[in-house]
Short mmCIF file of C-alpha atoms in Angstrom, two decimals:
data_model
loop_
_atom_site.label_atom_id
_atom_site.label_comp_id
_atom_site.label_asym_id
_atom_site.label_seq_id
_atom_site.Cartn_x
_atom_site.Cartn_y
_atom_site.Cartn_z
CA UNK A 1 -33.73 8.83 -62.93
CA UNK A 2 -31.53 11.15 -61.22
CA UNK A 3 -33.15 14.31 -62.02
CA UNK A 4 -36.48 12.38 -61.17
CA UNK A 5 -35.27 11.80 -57.91
CA UNK A 6 -33.83 15.39 -57.47
CA UNK A 7 -37.60 16.99 -57.79
CA UNK A 8 -38.99 14.48 -55.32
CA UNK A 9 -36.46 15.40 -52.81
CA UNK A 10 -37.07 19.27 -53.76
CA UNK A 11 -40.48 18.70 -53.10
CA UNK A 12 -39.92 16.96 -49.77
CA UNK A 13 -38.26 19.97 -49.09
CA UNK A 14 -40.97 22.40 -49.91
CA UNK A 15 -43.60 20.52 -47.96
CA UNK A 16 -41.26 20.04 -44.99
CA UNK A 17 -40.96 24.01 -45.48
CA UNK A 18 -44.33 24.76 -46.04
CA UNK A 19 -45.61 22.96 -42.30
CA UNK A 20 -47.25 25.41 -40.13
CA UNK A 21 -45.06 26.03 -37.21
CA UNK A 22 -46.06 25.85 -33.50
CA UNK A 23 -47.35 29.72 -33.66
CA UNK A 24 -49.15 29.15 -36.81
CA UNK A 25 -51.07 26.38 -35.68
CA UNK A 26 -52.19 28.26 -32.34
CA UNK A 27 -53.23 31.14 -34.34
CA UNK A 28 -55.59 28.96 -36.13
CA UNK A 29 -56.97 27.21 -33.41
CA UNK A 30 -60.43 27.77 -31.20
CA UNK A 31 -60.43 30.24 -28.08
CA UNK A 32 -61.05 27.22 -26.14
CA UNK A 33 -57.76 25.09 -27.80
CA UNK A 34 -55.65 27.86 -26.90
CA UNK A 35 -56.91 27.96 -23.49
CA UNK A 36 -56.29 24.31 -22.85
CA UNK A 37 -52.94 24.65 -24.16
CA UNK A 38 -51.63 27.17 -22.39
CA UNK A 39 -52.73 25.46 -19.20
CA UNK A 40 -51.00 22.41 -20.05
CA UNK A 41 -47.05 22.18 -18.23
CA UNK A 42 -44.50 22.62 -20.84
CA UNK A 43 -42.63 19.25 -20.93
CA UNK A 44 -39.71 18.89 -18.59
CA UNK A 45 -36.01 19.32 -20.17
CA UNK A 46 -34.21 15.46 -20.22
CA UNK A 47 -31.60 15.79 -17.18
CA UNK A 48 -27.99 14.81 -18.66
CA UNK A 49 -25.82 12.40 -16.42
CA UNK A 50 -23.09 14.09 -14.53
CA UNK A 51 -19.58 14.73 -16.00
CA UNK A 52 -17.44 12.27 -13.91
CA UNK A 53 -14.60 14.58 -14.28
CA UNK A 54 -16.31 16.87 -12.19
CA UNK A 55 -15.75 14.34 -9.38
CA UNK A 56 -12.05 15.03 -10.02
CA UNK A 57 -9.73 17.42 -7.26
CA UNK A 58 -6.07 17.77 -6.94
CA UNK A 59 -4.36 16.65 -3.81
CA UNK A 60 -0.98 18.01 -3.22
CA UNK A 61 1.02 16.80 -0.39
CA UNK A 62 4.44 17.34 1.45
CA UNK A 63 5.87 14.23 2.68
CA UNK A 64 8.98 13.69 4.83
CA UNK A 65 9.90 10.07 6.57
CA UNK A 66 12.47 9.68 8.80
CA UNK A 67 16.17 8.45 8.05
CA UNK A 68 16.22 5.31 9.28
CA UNK A 69 19.94 5.00 9.37
CA UNK A 70 20.14 7.99 11.42
CA UNK A 71 16.70 8.37 13.50
CA UNK A 72 17.18 11.33 15.10
CA UNK A 73 16.46 13.50 11.74
CA UNK A 74 14.52 13.30 8.77
CA UNK A 75 15.33 13.10 5.30
CA UNK A 76 14.73 15.57 2.43
CA UNK A 77 11.35 16.66 2.11
CA UNK A 78 9.32 15.96 -1.19
CA UNK A 79 6.53 16.91 -2.90
CA UNK A 80 3.67 14.82 -4.54
CA UNK A 81 0.67 15.85 -6.87
CA UNK A 82 -1.94 13.31 -7.82
CA UNK A 83 -5.12 13.57 -8.62
CA UNK A 84 -8.30 12.88 -6.13
CA UNK A 85 -11.91 11.29 -6.78
CA UNK A 86 -15.10 13.13 -4.73
CA UNK A 87 -16.67 10.42 -3.04
CA UNK A 88 -19.19 12.42 -1.15
CA UNK A 89 -19.56 13.50 2.51
CA UNK A 90 -16.26 15.64 2.39
CA UNK A 91 -14.01 12.33 1.30
CA UNK A 92 -11.62 11.80 -1.44
CA UNK A 93 -10.04 8.61 -2.71
CA UNK A 94 -6.54 9.31 -3.90
CA UNK A 95 -3.18 7.56 -4.65
CA UNK A 96 -1.56 6.12 -1.25
CA UNK A 97 1.47 7.97 -2.18
CA UNK A 98 0.38 11.62 -1.35
CA UNK A 99 -0.46 10.13 1.88
CA UNK A 100 2.65 8.17 2.10
CA UNK A 101 4.54 10.13 5.45
CA UNK A 102 2.67 12.86 4.66
CA UNK A 103 3.31 16.00 6.63
CA UNK A 104 1.15 18.82 4.81
CA UNK A 105 -2.03 17.50 2.48
CA UNK A 106 -3.94 20.14 0.42
CA UNK A 107 -6.90 19.65 -1.81
CA UNK A 108 -7.08 21.83 -4.81
CA UNK A 109 -9.79 22.64 -7.16
CA UNK A 110 -8.32 22.00 -10.69
CA UNK A 111 -8.47 24.83 -11.71
CA UNK A 112 -6.64 26.54 -9.15
CA UNK A 113 -9.19 28.47 -7.83
CA UNK A 114 -9.17 27.51 -4.64
CA UNK A 115 -7.52 25.10 -2.16
CA UNK A 116 -8.39 23.94 1.39
CA UNK A 117 -6.05 22.04 3.67
CA UNK A 118 -6.88 18.31 4.02
CA UNK A 119 -5.75 15.33 6.48
CA UNK A 120 -5.52 11.59 6.14
CA UNK A 121 -8.19 9.13 7.51
CA UNK A 122 -6.93 5.91 5.56
CA UNK A 123 -3.95 4.95 4.12
CA UNK A 124 -2.86 1.36 3.00
CA UNK A 125 0.76 0.84 1.35
CA UNK A 126 -0.17 -2.57 0.21
CA UNK A 127 -3.37 -1.41 -2.09
CA UNK A 128 -2.28 1.91 -2.61
CA UNK A 129 -4.99 3.64 -1.70
CA UNK A 130 -5.65 6.80 0.54
CA UNK A 131 -8.94 8.05 1.82
CA UNK A 132 -8.82 12.38 2.84
CA UNK A 133 -11.52 14.25 4.35
CA UNK A 134 -11.27 18.23 5.62
CA UNK A 135 -9.08 19.38 8.00
CA UNK A 136 -11.58 22.33 8.87
CA UNK A 137 -15.47 21.39 8.54
CA UNK A 138 -15.99 25.19 7.32
CA UNK A 139 -14.83 24.24 3.94
CA UNK A 140 -17.08 22.44 3.38
CA UNK A 141 -18.38 24.53 0.84
CA UNK A 142 -15.19 23.60 -1.40
CA UNK A 143 -17.15 20.47 -2.85
CA UNK A 144 -20.20 22.08 -3.37
CA UNK A 145 -19.79 21.85 -7.04
CA UNK A 146 -18.13 18.77 -7.28
CA UNK A 147 -19.63 15.57 -8.65
CA UNK A 148 -20.05 12.78 -6.09
CA UNK A 149 -18.88 9.27 -7.41
CA UNK A 150 -20.28 5.71 -6.40
CA UNK A 151 -18.14 2.91 -6.43
CA UNK A 152 -19.59 0.16 -9.31
CA UNK A 153 -19.17 -3.58 -9.97
CA UNK A 154 -15.57 -4.65 -10.91
CA UNK A 155 -14.14 -4.89 -14.35
CA UNK A 156 -13.33 -8.05 -15.83
CA UNK A 157 -11.49 -9.10 -18.64
CA UNK A 158 -12.46 -7.87 -22.30
CA UNK A 159 -15.01 -5.63 -20.94
CA UNK A 160 -15.00 -1.83 -21.76
CA UNK A 161 -15.06 1.41 -20.18
CA UNK A 162 -14.80 5.24 -20.23
CA UNK A 163 -11.34 7.17 -19.12
CA UNK A 164 -12.49 10.46 -17.73
CA UNK A 165 -9.80 13.31 -16.42
CA UNK A 166 -8.92 17.00 -17.50
CA UNK A 167 -6.93 18.77 -19.11
CA UNK A 168 -4.56 21.67 -17.90
CA UNK A 169 -7.37 21.36 -14.96
CA UNK A 170 -10.29 22.58 -17.45
CA UNK A 171 -11.24 20.93 -20.20
CA UNK A 172 -12.57 17.47 -20.04
CA UNK A 173 -11.45 14.92 -21.81
CA UNK A 174 -13.29 11.29 -22.21
CA UNK A 175 -11.60 8.05 -24.03
CA UNK A 176 -13.35 4.52 -24.64
CA UNK A 177 -11.20 1.60 -22.83
CA UNK A 178 -10.74 -1.85 -22.96
CA UNK A 179 -9.72 -4.45 -20.43
CA UNK A 180 -7.13 -6.34 -22.30
CA UNK A 181 -5.23 -7.88 -19.13
CA UNK A 182 -4.30 -8.13 -15.28
CA UNK A 183 -0.80 -8.45 -13.60
CA UNK A 184 0.51 -8.67 -10.12
CA UNK A 185 3.07 -6.09 -8.97
CA UNK A 186 2.23 -6.95 -5.37
CA UNK A 187 -1.34 -6.61 -5.61
CA UNK A 188 -3.84 -7.65 -8.65
CA UNK A 189 -3.61 -4.30 -11.30
CA UNK A 190 -5.65 -4.03 -14.71
CA UNK A 191 -4.48 -3.38 -17.69
CA UNK A 192 -6.54 -1.03 -19.63
CA UNK A 193 -6.19 -0.15 -23.62
CA UNK A 194 -7.16 3.42 -24.39
CA UNK A 195 -8.63 3.90 -27.87
CA UNK A 196 -6.88 6.98 -27.79
CA UNK A 197 -3.85 8.93 -26.30
CA UNK A 198 -4.81 10.12 -23.02
CA UNK A 199 -3.50 13.98 -21.91
CA UNK A 200 -0.48 13.88 -19.43
CA UNK A 201 -1.60 13.05 -15.69
CA UNK A 202 -3.81 10.17 -16.75
CA UNK A 203 -1.80 7.84 -14.46
CA UNK A 204 -2.83 10.18 -11.28
CA UNK A 205 -5.42 8.61 -9.74
CA UNK A 206 -7.99 9.57 -12.20
CA UNK A 207 -11.53 7.37 -13.00
CA UNK A 208 -12.02 4.79 -14.85
CA UNK A 209 -16.08 5.38 -15.29
CA UNK A 210 -19.21 3.06 -16.49
CA UNK A 211 -22.41 2.93 -15.98
CA UNK A 212 -21.87 6.75 -14.22
CA UNK A 213 -20.22 4.63 -11.62
CA UNK A 214 -16.20 4.26 -10.32
CA UNK A 215 -15.39 0.80 -11.78
CA UNK A 216 -11.44 1.59 -11.49
CA UNK A 217 -8.36 4.23 -10.26
CA UNK A 218 -5.72 4.71 -12.92
CA UNK A 219 -2.24 4.68 -11.30
CA UNK A 220 -0.07 4.54 -14.29
CA UNK A 221 0.08 5.15 -17.72
CA UNK A 222 2.49 4.03 -20.50
CA UNK A 223 1.90 6.97 -23.51
CA UNK A 224 3.55 4.38 -26.18
CA UNK A 225 1.12 1.54 -25.99
CA UNK A 226 -1.86 3.62 -24.63
CA UNK A 227 -2.11 1.11 -21.85
CA UNK A 228 -3.69 2.69 -18.47
CA UNK A 229 -2.70 0.35 -14.92
CA UNK A 230 -5.33 0.87 -12.82
CA UNK A 231 -6.89 -0.64 -9.67
CA UNK A 232 -10.07 -2.36 -10.10
CA UNK A 233 -13.50 -1.07 -8.13
CA UNK A 234 -13.37 -4.95 -6.03
CA UNK A 235 -10.17 -3.47 -4.12
CA UNK A 236 -11.44 -0.04 -3.78
CA UNK A 237 -14.54 -1.34 -2.04
CA UNK A 238 -12.13 -3.58 0.12
CA UNK A 239 -10.55 -0.54 1.23
CA UNK A 240 -13.25 1.90 1.87
CA UNK A 241 -14.79 -0.72 3.99
CA UNK A 242 -12.16 -1.02 6.30
CA UNK A 243 -12.56 0.32 9.78
CA UNK A 244 -8.91 1.08 10.02
CA UNK A 245 -5.97 0.59 8.20
CA UNK A 246 -6.10 -3.26 8.16
CA UNK A 247 -3.47 -4.19 5.65
CA UNK A 248 -3.74 -6.96 3.36
CA UNK A 249 -3.16 -10.73 4.90
CA UNK A 250 -0.39 -11.82 5.84
CA UNK A 251 -0.26 -16.10 5.20
CA UNK A 252 3.12 -17.11 7.26
CA UNK A 253 4.82 -19.59 4.17
CA UNK A 254 6.28 -19.19 1.38
CA UNK A 255 6.35 -21.36 -1.62
CA UNK A 256 8.28 -22.78 -4.18
CA UNK A 257 7.92 -23.86 -7.56
CA UNK A 258 8.10 -27.47 -8.37
CA UNK A 259 9.86 -28.18 -11.76
CA UNK A 260 12.17 -30.60 -10.90
CA UNK A 261 11.26 -34.22 -12.24
CA UNK A 262 13.01 -35.92 -9.23
CA UNK A 263 11.97 -33.54 -6.63
CA UNK A 264 7.99 -33.91 -7.80
CA UNK A 265 8.98 -37.80 -7.76
CA UNK A 266 10.05 -37.87 -4.13
CA UNK A 267 6.88 -35.57 -3.53
CA UNK A 268 4.89 -38.61 -4.78
CA UNK A 269 3.79 -36.44 -7.45
CA UNK A 270 3.41 -38.98 -10.67
CA UNK A 271 1.14 -36.74 -12.95
CA UNK A 272 3.44 -34.60 -15.41
CA UNK A 273 0.08 -32.18 -15.80
CA UNK A 274 -0.32 -31.91 -12.49
CA UNK A 275 -0.01 -28.39 -10.36
CA UNK A 276 0.63 -27.07 -7.09
CA UNK A 277 3.92 -25.28 -5.07
CA UNK A 278 5.82 -26.46 -2.11
CA UNK A 279 5.49 -25.45 1.45
CA UNK A 280 9.59 -24.79 2.38
CA UNK A 281 8.70 -22.75 5.25
CA UNK A 282 5.57 -21.99 7.99
CA UNK A 283 6.35 -19.15 10.53
CA UNK A 284 5.40 -20.55 13.39
CA UNK A 285 3.21 -17.18 14.68
CA UNK A 286 1.33 -17.31 11.57
CA UNK A 287 -1.95 -18.16 9.95
CA UNK A 288 -0.78 -21.12 8.38
CA UNK A 289 1.04 -22.78 11.10
CA UNK A 290 -1.72 -22.16 13.35
CA UNK A 291 -4.49 -23.78 10.06
CA UNK A 292 -1.99 -26.67 10.84
CA UNK A 293 0.01 -26.44 7.43
CA UNK A 294 3.39 -28.00 7.81
CA UNK A 295 6.62 -27.46 5.88
CA UNK A 296 7.08 -30.09 2.90
CA UNK A 297 3.21 -29.95 2.01
CA UNK A 298 1.77 -28.73 -1.63
CA UNK A 299 -0.22 -26.47 -2.42
CA UNK A 300 -2.73 -27.32 -4.91
CA UNK A 301 -5.58 -25.09 -4.72
CA UNK A 302 -6.84 -21.82 -3.13
CA UNK A 303 -10.94 -22.10 -2.65
CA UNK A 304 -11.16 -24.94 -5.43
CA UNK A 305 -8.69 -22.61 -8.00
CA UNK A 306 -6.58 -25.16 -9.17
CA UNK A 307 -2.98 -24.32 -9.42
CA UNK A 308 -1.00 -24.88 -12.45
CA UNK A 309 2.59 -26.56 -13.00
CA UNK A 310 3.63 -22.67 -13.35
CA UNK A 311 2.48 -21.94 -10.17
CA UNK A 312 -0.34 -19.56 -11.62
CA UNK A 313 -4.59 -19.95 -11.12
CA UNK A 314 -7.10 -18.62 -13.04
CA UNK A 315 -8.47 -15.86 -10.64
CA UNK A 316 -12.25 -14.99 -11.69
CA UNK A 317 -11.78 -11.55 -11.67
CA UNK A 318 -8.54 -11.03 -13.08
CA UNK A 319 -7.77 -14.48 -15.00
CA UNK A 320 -4.06 -15.72 -14.68
CA UNK A 321 -2.32 -14.33 -12.01
CA UNK A 322 0.37 -16.30 -9.51
CA UNK A 323 -1.24 -17.93 -7.05
CA UNK A 324 0.52 -16.03 -4.36
CA UNK A 325 -0.98 -13.15 -5.16
CA UNK A 326 -4.25 -14.87 -4.53
CA UNK A 327 -3.46 -15.52 -1.13
CA UNK A 328 -2.87 -12.05 -0.54
CA UNK A 329 -5.73 -10.75 -2.42
CA UNK A 330 -8.31 -12.94 -2.82
CA UNK A 331 -10.32 -12.13 0.16
CA UNK A 332 -9.36 -9.28 2.98
CA UNK A 333 -8.14 -9.44 6.49
CA UNK A 334 -10.89 -11.00 8.83
CA UNK A 335 -12.34 -14.25 6.57
CA UNK A 336 -10.91 -17.46 5.73
CA UNK A 337 -9.49 -19.40 2.73
CA UNK A 338 -9.62 -22.75 2.18
CA UNK A 339 -6.47 -24.42 0.48
CA UNK A 340 -6.12 -27.66 -0.68
CA UNK A 341 -2.91 -29.65 -0.18
CA UNK A 342 -1.26 -32.98 -0.78
CA UNK A 343 0.52 -34.31 2.08
CA UNK A 344 3.08 -37.38 1.46
CA UNK A 345 1.12 -37.87 -1.37
CA UNK A 346 -2.42 -37.65 -0.05
CA UNK A 347 -4.69 -34.82 0.09
CA UNK A 348 -5.33 -32.80 3.32
CA UNK A 349 -7.98 -29.52 3.32
CA UNK A 350 -7.27 -26.96 5.99
CA UNK A 351 -9.02 -23.61 6.50
CA UNK A 352 -6.64 -20.72 6.89
CA UNK A 353 -7.88 -17.67 8.99
CA UNK A 354 -6.84 -14.49 7.18
CA UNK A 355 -4.65 -12.09 9.59
CA UNK A 356 -1.54 -10.60 9.67
CA UNK A 357 0.28 -12.61 12.50
CA UNK A 358 3.08 -13.42 10.32
CA UNK A 359 3.78 -10.00 10.27
CA UNK A 360 2.62 -8.16 14.08
CA UNK A 361 4.04 -11.16 15.83
CA UNK A 362 7.49 -11.02 14.10
CA UNK A 363 10.98 -10.46 15.34
CA UNK A 364 11.43 -8.19 12.42
CA UNK A 365 8.42 -6.30 12.08
CA UNK A 366 7.37 -3.84 9.54
CA UNK A 367 7.08 -0.13 10.42
CA UNK A 368 3.77 1.99 9.95
CA UNK A 369 3.86 4.74 7.26
CA UNK A 370 5.37 7.80 8.87
CA UNK A 371 6.33 5.69 11.70
CA UNK A 372 9.14 7.88 13.93
CA UNK A 373 11.94 4.87 14.59
CA UNK A 374 13.17 4.29 17.97
CA UNK A 375 16.98 4.33 18.97
CA UNK A 376 19.28 5.34 21.56
CA UNK A 377 22.59 6.92 21.19
CA UNK A 378 24.52 6.14 24.25
CA UNK A 379 28.27 7.08 24.65
CA UNK A 380 28.47 6.99 20.74
CA UNK A 381 26.87 3.76 19.96
CA UNK A 382 24.03 3.52 18.22
CA UNK A 383 21.26 1.03 19.37
CA UNK A 384 18.42 0.24 17.35
CA UNK A 385 15.44 -2.39 16.91
CA UNK A 386 15.22 -4.97 13.80
CA UNK A 387 12.85 -3.72 11.25
CA UNK A 388 12.13 -5.00 7.27
CA UNK A 389 12.90 -0.61 6.71
CA UNK A 390 16.15 -1.16 8.79
CA UNK A 391 17.26 -3.96 6.89
CA UNK A 392 16.13 -2.55 3.55
CA UNK A 393 18.65 0.59 3.98
CA UNK A 394 20.77 -1.89 4.84
CA UNK A 395 20.54 -3.21 1.98
CA UNK A 396 20.81 -0.03 -0.46
CA UNK A 397 23.42 1.03 0.72
CA UNK A 398 25.48 -2.23 0.66
CA UNK A 399 24.34 -3.11 -2.53
CA UNK A 400 21.26 -5.43 -2.23
CA UNK A 401 23.65 -7.41 0.74
CA UNK A 402 23.47 -8.07 4.30
CA UNK A 403 26.63 -7.45 6.68
CA UNK A 404 28.09 -11.26 7.48
CA UNK A 405 26.71 -10.51 10.88
CA UNK A 406 23.42 -9.86 9.90
CA UNK A 407 22.60 -12.30 7.03
CA UNK A 408 19.93 -14.91 7.46
CA UNK A 409 18.57 -12.78 10.69
CA UNK A 410 14.93 -13.41 8.91
CA UNK A 411 14.94 -17.00 8.60
CA UNK A 412 16.79 -17.30 12.31
CA UNK A 413 14.05 -16.22 13.71
CA UNK A 414 12.49 -19.22 15.44
CA UNK A 415 15.99 -19.50 16.54
CA UNK A 416 15.61 -16.20 18.39
CA UNK A 417 12.02 -16.76 19.50
CA UNK A 418 13.16 -19.78 21.70
CA UNK A 419 15.83 -17.64 23.06
CA UNK A 420 12.69 -16.01 24.97
CA UNK A 421 13.55 -12.86 22.65
CA UNK A 422 10.66 -10.43 21.62
CA UNK A 423 12.66 -8.21 19.52
CA UNK A 424 15.92 -8.18 17.94
CA UNK A 425 18.50 -5.48 19.42
CA UNK A 426 21.40 -4.28 16.85
CA UNK A 427 24.35 -1.86 17.46
CA UNK A 428 23.98 -0.02 14.40
CA UNK A 429 26.83 2.73 14.18
CA UNK A 430 29.53 3.78 16.13
CA UNK A 431 30.70 6.83 16.14
CA UNK A 432 34.21 8.01 17.79
CA UNK A 433 33.98 9.17 21.08
CA UNK A 434 36.13 8.85 24.16
CA UNK A 435 33.74 6.11 25.51
CA UNK A 436 34.12 4.08 22.06
CA UNK A 437 37.50 4.12 21.65
CA UNK A 438 38.90 0.62 20.44
CA UNK A 439 35.57 -0.34 19.24
CA UNK A 440 35.09 1.40 15.63
CA UNK A 441 34.18 -2.53 14.04
CA UNK A 442 31.64 -3.34 16.22
CA UNK A 443 28.93 -1.88 14.28
CA UNK A 444 25.95 -4.48 12.91
CA UNK A 445 26.07 -6.88 15.65
CA UNK A 446 22.81 -8.07 17.73
CA UNK A 447 22.93 -7.43 21.26
CA UNK A 448 22.15 -10.39 23.35
CA UNK A 449 23.15 -9.40 26.85
CA UNK A 450 23.92 -6.14 29.36
CA UNK A 451 25.73 -6.74 32.42
CA UNK A 452 25.33 -10.57 31.98
CA UNK A 453 21.36 -10.33 32.00
CA UNK A 454 19.28 -10.83 28.57
CA UNK A 455 18.30 -8.56 26.67
CA UNK A 456 14.44 -9.85 24.95
CA UNK A 457 12.85 -6.49 23.18
CA UNK A 458 14.24 -2.73 22.84
CA UNK A 459 12.57 -1.37 25.63
CA UNK A 460 14.22 -4.02 28.13
CA UNK A 461 17.43 -3.32 26.66
CA UNK A 462 16.85 0.56 27.28
CA UNK A 463 16.34 -0.46 30.96
CA UNK A 464 19.03 -2.47 31.30
CA UNK A 465 21.91 -0.13 29.99
CA UNK A 466 20.83 2.44 32.99
CA UNK A 467 20.95 0.53 35.60
CA UNK A 468 24.51 1.34 37.81
CA UNK A 469 26.95 -1.27 38.08
CA UNK A 470 29.31 -1.32 41.65
CA UNK A 471 32.46 -0.74 39.09
CA UNK A 472 31.08 1.89 37.20
CA UNK A 473 31.44 -0.37 33.75
CA UNK A 474 28.65 -1.20 31.75
CA UNK A 475 29.31 -4.84 29.55
CA UNK A 476 27.60 -5.31 26.51
CA UNK A 477 27.56 -8.86 25.01
CA UNK A 478 27.04 -9.11 21.00
CA UNK A 479 26.32 -12.34 18.86
CA UNK A 480 29.85 -11.68 16.67
CA UNK A 481 33.64 -10.52 17.62
CA UNK A 482 34.26 -8.47 19.58
CA UNK A 483 31.40 -10.85 21.44
CA UNK A 484 32.42 -8.09 24.36
CA UNK A 485 32.23 -4.64 24.90
CA UNK A 486 33.14 -2.43 28.10
CA UNK A 487 32.18 1.26 27.95
CA UNK A 488 32.49 3.55 31.33
CA UNK A 489 29.16 4.91 32.45
CA UNK A 490 31.31 8.06 33.63
CA UNK A 491 33.01 8.38 29.96
CA UNK A 492 29.01 7.63 28.12
CA UNK A 493 27.89 10.55 30.17
CA UNK A 494 30.22 12.71 29.35
CA UNK A 495 30.38 11.72 25.71
CA UNK A 496 26.76 11.89 25.78
CA UNK A 497 26.40 15.39 26.51
CA UNK A 498 29.02 16.43 23.77
CA UNK A 499 27.00 15.02 21.13
CA UNK A 500 24.36 16.56 22.26
CA UNK A 501 26.01 19.55 22.03
CA UNK A 502 27.43 19.24 18.84
CA UNK A 503 25.23 17.09 16.41
CA UNK A 504 22.02 15.09 18.03
CA UNK A 505 19.46 16.93 20.46
CA UNK A 506 17.48 13.84 21.41
CA UNK A 507 19.98 10.80 21.98
CA UNK A 508 16.67 8.20 21.85
CA UNK A 509 13.11 7.33 21.22
CA UNK A 510 12.23 4.21 22.77
CA UNK A 511 8.92 4.59 21.66
CA UNK A 512 5.50 6.41 22.91
CA UNK A 513 7.19 8.45 25.45
CA UNK A 514 9.13 11.84 24.96
CA UNK A 515 12.48 11.11 27.42
CA UNK A 516 14.85 12.89 26.41
CA UNK A 517 18.46 11.71 28.46
#
């Protein structure tokens, strides 16, 4: 039987081998047939899809932010390198760290053959994305051999896709990916498991592709379990469609879990399986207050998505996530969210406008990336407006705590606002000079008055300390001991001259102006 099968296979091989080739067949054709065959167009070769790895460029940047606690100088410069994805029209999408406080940005071909200067068009620190373009239009041929990518549909749990990267900037590498889960380190992020180990730099802005389109961008890679962390196409599209650095919504209220059964009974939540989160604070200047939310409400659903008894929602794209994540990421700034509440045990529906009023109108505001901090060095006393970045810098220096004079500053915003303050001013540093003798322990106190006049914001403070007084003394009132300090205007001027010559050339920056005093 085996021998018979062998003979059949051999006979088939001989038959194939004796089949006329195309050239032999042409020779046996009649002249008319030969002429007709010669006139036929050759079959067009099948076009191959462009390799998505060919969309990659390198993004190199020098980053140098200001020193918040010594605002007249900058920190030591650092450098960042990441991948960028070419989108066409001279636009490159990359990880936001390349643009954060960047003083110089360049694009490089992955093989290192060419570099060009770039500039940042848009940077969103919440989404961790940046959009770059060329600094000089004459460098447009830099992208001549790059393949632009279009953004596709968002990935969902269980979907498959393909990683596209490069080894040593030259050799394309691809690997299958499966979306396994999602988490929320601020904004939602997908976790994709790779079918094999990925190369170095896999988590540095490489494209994840499906059907030839960009469906995610890598932001991290854990080699031990081959897990790729990615920003989904949903958030990428949102970022690209923004007209400016809109940021993410700031809803203007805070929530706590409802685990205590006694507390649940007090709130008239009788069902032990009923979910929700307790509204323990509503910012008076935020969207929640505008929508009519009140402290003591219980948030039970977001856009009809119920909150379970662990404080989580099932996001239609990412699956189970903390409900607070949906508030910031479900829709962009400019849209609205429908919230379901319980108030005194009765259901209430409100429409929440998605804006950033809670942050922009806060007395303790956020600084923009790379923003120059405002300050006044006055006779050896350093005054600054209180910002999120300032408080964070203090906490980092003091093992995550604030001095007693600043403790609770964020919780007491309502009180300060009722006093008419638009901004808080702090005495943050005391440099020993002839003008500051005896005031070494006065730092980290809030300034309330200058010469008996209320201080409502930093610009007003700058004007008040320059106003002449009949006796040449300037009094500054503080919220804690020593409560009142007095400085001679003449001693201040002498100390200013000394400080300017020896240490700090620019003694003040109030904002928007380049004055030097």
